[in-house]
mmCIF file of C-alpha atoms in Angstrom:
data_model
loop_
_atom_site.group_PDB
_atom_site.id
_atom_site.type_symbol
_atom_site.label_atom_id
_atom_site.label_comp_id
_atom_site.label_asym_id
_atom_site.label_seq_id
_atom_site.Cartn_x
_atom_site.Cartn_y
_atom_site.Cartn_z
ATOM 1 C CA UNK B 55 144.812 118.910 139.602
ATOM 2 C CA UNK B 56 144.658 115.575 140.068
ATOM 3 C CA UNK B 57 142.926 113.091 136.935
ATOM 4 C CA UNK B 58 141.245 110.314 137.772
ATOM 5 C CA UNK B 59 141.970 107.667 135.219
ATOM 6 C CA UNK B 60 138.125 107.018 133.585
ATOM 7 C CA UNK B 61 137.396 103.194 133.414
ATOM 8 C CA UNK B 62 137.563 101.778 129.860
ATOM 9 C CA UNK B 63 134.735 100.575 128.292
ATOM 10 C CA UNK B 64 136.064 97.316 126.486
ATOM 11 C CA UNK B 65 132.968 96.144 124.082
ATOM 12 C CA UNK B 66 134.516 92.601 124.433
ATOM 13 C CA UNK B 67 133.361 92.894 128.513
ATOM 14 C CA UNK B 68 130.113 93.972 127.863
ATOM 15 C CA UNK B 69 129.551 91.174 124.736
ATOM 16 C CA UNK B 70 131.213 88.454 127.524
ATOM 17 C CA UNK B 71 128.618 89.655 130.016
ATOM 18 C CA UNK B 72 125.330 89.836 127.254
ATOM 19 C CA UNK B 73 126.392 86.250 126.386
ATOM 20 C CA UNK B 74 126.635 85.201 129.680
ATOM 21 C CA UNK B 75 122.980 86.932 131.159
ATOM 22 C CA UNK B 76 121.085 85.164 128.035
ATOM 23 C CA UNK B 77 122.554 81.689 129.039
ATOM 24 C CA UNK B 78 121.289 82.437 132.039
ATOM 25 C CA UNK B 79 117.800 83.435 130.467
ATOM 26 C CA UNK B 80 117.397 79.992 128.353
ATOM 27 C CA UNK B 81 118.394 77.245 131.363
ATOM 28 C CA UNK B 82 115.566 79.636 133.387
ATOM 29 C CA UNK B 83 113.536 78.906 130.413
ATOM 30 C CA UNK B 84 114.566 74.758 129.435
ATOM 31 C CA UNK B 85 114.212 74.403 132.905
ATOM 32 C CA UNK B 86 110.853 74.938 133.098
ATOM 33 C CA UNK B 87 108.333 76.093 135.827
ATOM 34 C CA UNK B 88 104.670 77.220 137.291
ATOM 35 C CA UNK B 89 101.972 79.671 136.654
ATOM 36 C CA UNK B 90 98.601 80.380 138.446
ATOM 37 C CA UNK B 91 95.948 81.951 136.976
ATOM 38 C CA UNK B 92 92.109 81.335 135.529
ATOM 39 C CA UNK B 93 90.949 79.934 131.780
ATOM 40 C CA UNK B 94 89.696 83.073 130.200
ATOM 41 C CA UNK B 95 89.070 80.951 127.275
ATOM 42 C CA UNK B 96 88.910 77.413 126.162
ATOM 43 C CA UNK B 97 89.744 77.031 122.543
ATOM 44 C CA UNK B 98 89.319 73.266 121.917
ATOM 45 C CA UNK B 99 90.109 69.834 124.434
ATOM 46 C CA UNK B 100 93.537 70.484 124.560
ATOM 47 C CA UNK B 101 93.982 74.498 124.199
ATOM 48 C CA UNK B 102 93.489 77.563 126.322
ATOM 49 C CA UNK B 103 94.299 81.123 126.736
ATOM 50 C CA UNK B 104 95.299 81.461 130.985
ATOM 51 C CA UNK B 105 95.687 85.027 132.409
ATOM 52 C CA UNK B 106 98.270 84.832 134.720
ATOM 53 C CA UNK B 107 97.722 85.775 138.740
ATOM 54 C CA UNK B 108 100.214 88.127 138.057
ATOM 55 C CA UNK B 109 98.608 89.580 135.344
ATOM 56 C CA UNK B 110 100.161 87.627 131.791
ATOM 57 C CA UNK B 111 98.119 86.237 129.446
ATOM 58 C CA UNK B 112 99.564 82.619 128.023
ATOM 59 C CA UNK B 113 97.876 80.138 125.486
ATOM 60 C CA UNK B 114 98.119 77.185 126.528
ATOM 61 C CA UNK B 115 98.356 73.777 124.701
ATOM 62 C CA UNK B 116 98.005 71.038 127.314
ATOM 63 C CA UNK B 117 101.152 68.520 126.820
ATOM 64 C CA UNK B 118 100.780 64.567 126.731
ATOM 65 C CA UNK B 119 97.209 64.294 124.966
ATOM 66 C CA UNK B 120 95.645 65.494 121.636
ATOM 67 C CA UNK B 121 91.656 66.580 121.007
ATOM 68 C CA UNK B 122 89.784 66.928 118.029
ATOM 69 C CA UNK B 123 89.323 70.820 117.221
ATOM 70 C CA UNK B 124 85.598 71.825 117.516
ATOM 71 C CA UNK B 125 84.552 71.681 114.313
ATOM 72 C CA UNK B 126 85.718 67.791 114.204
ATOM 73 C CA UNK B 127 83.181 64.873 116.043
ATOM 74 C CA UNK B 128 84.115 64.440 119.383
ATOM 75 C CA UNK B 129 85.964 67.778 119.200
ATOM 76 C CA UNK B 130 82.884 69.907 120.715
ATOM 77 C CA UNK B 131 82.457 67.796 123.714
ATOM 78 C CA UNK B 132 85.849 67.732 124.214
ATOM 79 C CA UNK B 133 86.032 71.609 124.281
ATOM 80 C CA UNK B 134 82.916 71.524 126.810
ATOM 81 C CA UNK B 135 84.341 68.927 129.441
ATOM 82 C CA UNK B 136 87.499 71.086 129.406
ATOM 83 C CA UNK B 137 85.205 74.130 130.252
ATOM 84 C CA UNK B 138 83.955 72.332 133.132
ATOM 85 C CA UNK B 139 86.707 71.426 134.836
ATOM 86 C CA UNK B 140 87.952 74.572 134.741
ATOM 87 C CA UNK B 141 86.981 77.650 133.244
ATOM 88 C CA UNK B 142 86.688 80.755 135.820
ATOM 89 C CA UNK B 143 88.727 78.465 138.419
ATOM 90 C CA UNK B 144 92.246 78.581 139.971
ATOM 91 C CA UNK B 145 94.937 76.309 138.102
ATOM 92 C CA UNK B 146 98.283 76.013 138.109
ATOM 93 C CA UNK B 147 100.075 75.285 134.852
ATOM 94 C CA UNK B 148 103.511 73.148 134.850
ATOM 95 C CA UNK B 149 105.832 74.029 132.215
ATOM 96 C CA UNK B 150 109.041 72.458 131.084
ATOM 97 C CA UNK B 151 109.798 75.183 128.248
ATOM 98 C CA UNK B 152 108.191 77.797 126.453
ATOM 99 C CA UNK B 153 109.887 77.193 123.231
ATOM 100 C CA UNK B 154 110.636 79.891 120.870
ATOM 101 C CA UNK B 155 106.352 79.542 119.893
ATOM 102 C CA UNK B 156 103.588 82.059 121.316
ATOM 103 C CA UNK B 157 101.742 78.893 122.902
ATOM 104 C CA UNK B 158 103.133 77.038 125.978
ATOM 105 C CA UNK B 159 102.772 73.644 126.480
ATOM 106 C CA UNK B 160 102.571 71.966 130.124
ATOM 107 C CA UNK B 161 100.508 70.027 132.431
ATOM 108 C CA UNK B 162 97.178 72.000 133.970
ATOM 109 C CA UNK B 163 96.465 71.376 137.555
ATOM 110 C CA UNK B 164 93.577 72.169 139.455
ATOM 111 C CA UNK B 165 92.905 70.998 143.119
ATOM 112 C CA UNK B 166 95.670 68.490 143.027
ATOM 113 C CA UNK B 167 93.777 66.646 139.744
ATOM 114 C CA UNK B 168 95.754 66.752 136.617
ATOM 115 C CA UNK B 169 93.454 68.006 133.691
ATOM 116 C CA UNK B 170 94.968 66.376 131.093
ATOM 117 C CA UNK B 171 94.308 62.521 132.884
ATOM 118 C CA UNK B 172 91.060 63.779 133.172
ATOM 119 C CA UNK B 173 90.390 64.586 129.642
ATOM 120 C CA UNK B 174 91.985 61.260 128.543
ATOM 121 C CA UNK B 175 90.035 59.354 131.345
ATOM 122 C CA UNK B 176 86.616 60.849 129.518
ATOM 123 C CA UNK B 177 87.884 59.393 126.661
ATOM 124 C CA UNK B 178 88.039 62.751 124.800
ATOM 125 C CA UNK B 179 91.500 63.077 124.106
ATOM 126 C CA UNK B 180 94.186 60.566 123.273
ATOM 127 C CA UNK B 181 97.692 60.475 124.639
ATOM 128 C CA UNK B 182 100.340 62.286 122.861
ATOM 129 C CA UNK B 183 103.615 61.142 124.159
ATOM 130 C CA UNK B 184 106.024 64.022 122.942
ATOM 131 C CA UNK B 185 108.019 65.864 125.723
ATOM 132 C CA UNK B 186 106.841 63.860 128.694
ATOM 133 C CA UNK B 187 108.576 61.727 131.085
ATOM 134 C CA UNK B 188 108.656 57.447 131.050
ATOM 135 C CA UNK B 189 106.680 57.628 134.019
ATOM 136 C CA UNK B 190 104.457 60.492 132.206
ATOM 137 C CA UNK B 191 104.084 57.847 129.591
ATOM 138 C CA UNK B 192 102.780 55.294 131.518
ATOM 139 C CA UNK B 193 100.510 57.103 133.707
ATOM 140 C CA UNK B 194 98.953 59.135 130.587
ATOM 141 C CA UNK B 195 98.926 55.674 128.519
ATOM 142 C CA UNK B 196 96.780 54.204 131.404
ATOM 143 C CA UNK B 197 94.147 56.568 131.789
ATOM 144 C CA UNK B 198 94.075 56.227 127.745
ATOM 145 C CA UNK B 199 93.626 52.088 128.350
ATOM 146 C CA UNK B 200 90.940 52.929 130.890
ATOM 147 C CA UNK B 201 88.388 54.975 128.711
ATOM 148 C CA UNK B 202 89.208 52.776 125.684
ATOM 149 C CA UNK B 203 88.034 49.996 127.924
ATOM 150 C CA UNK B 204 85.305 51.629 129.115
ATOM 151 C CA UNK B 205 84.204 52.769 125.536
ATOM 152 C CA UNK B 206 83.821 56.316 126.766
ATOM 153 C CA UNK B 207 84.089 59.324 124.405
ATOM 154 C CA UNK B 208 86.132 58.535 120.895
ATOM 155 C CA UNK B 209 86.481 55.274 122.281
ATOM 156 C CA UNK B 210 82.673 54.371 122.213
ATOM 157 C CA UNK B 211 81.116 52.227 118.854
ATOM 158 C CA UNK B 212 79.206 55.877 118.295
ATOM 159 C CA UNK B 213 82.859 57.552 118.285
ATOM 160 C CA UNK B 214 84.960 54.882 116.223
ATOM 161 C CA UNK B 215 84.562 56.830 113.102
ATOM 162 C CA UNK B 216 86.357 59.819 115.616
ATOM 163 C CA UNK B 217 89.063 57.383 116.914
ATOM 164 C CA UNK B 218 92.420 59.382 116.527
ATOM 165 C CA UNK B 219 94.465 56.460 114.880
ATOM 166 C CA UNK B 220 91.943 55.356 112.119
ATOM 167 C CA UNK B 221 89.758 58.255 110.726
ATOM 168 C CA UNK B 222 87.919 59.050 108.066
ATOM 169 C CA UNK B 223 87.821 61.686 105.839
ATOM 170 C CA UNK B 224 84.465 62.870 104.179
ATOM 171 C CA UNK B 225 84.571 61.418 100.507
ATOM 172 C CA UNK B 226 87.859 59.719 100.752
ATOM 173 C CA UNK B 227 89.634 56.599 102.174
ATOM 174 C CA UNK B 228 90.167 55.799 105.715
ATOM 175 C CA UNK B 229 93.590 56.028 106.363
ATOM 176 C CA UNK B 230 95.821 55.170 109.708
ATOM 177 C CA UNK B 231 97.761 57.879 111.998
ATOM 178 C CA UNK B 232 101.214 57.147 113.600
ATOM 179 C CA UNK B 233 100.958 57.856 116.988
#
């Protein structure tokens, strides 16, 4: 009878090869990347829950601008403009990373027209500059200039009370937010 030597099962190996698979997992991840799907819901301006083509469901915070919740002036039509530019259409979100959070954050595309300009051309958002590009920057920071000069949305003398960087707060002082 012949033996056939039995390969060894060295835990070391199989920790080496774990450690190696999750790097592999988190650049995937940092690196970033796109999902199609439709707005099943539009929570405020700047959030959404997407269900994925393939069938995922994501929230969704859109990255480079900030919108009053609901409940907050400006914050309503800022929820409804977002619901007509895209709820129950196609759109293609563009993620750098998903974070270790339940939300992603990334840019929402649909038809070739970047949401988020849009919502900061209306004048119903305001640029948030965290995790984009320079050239992000600029671009976002223009559309910004454009509806501030315009006086659309937060930007007009019936939404200075709203601006983002100098608000009030019912009963107190007004007090100044670093961008």
């Amino acid at each position: 009878m012949t033996l056939i030597p039995r390969p060894s099962h060295n835990p070391f190996n199989l920790r080496v090869i774990l450690c190696c698979l999750l790097l592999v997992a988190l650049q995937t991840a940092a690196a970033g990347g796109s999902v199609t799907g439709r707005p099943a819901q539009i929570i405020s301006g700047d959030e959404l829950v997407l269900l994925e083509s393939g069938g995922g469901i994501h929230r969704v915070r859109l990255s480079g601008i900030k919108a009053h919740p609901p409940n907050q002036p400006w914050g309503a039509a800022a929820r409804r403009h977002l619901q007509a530019l895209v709820l129950g259409r196609s759109v293609t979100l563009y993620y750098r990373s998903t974070e270790q959070t339940p939300e992603v954050r990334g840019q929402l595309k649909h038809g070739g027209a970047d949401i988020n300009i849009r919502m900061l051309s209306a004048g119903l958002a305001w640029l948030d500059p965290a995790g984009l590009s320079p050239a992000e920057v600029e671009e976002y920071a223009a559309a910004e200039q454009r509806a501030q000069a315009a006086g659309l949305g937060i930007w007009s003398d019936v939404g200075r009370e709203a601006q983002p960087r100098s608000i009030r707060v019912p009963g107190g002082p007004q007090f100044r937010i670093r961008p």
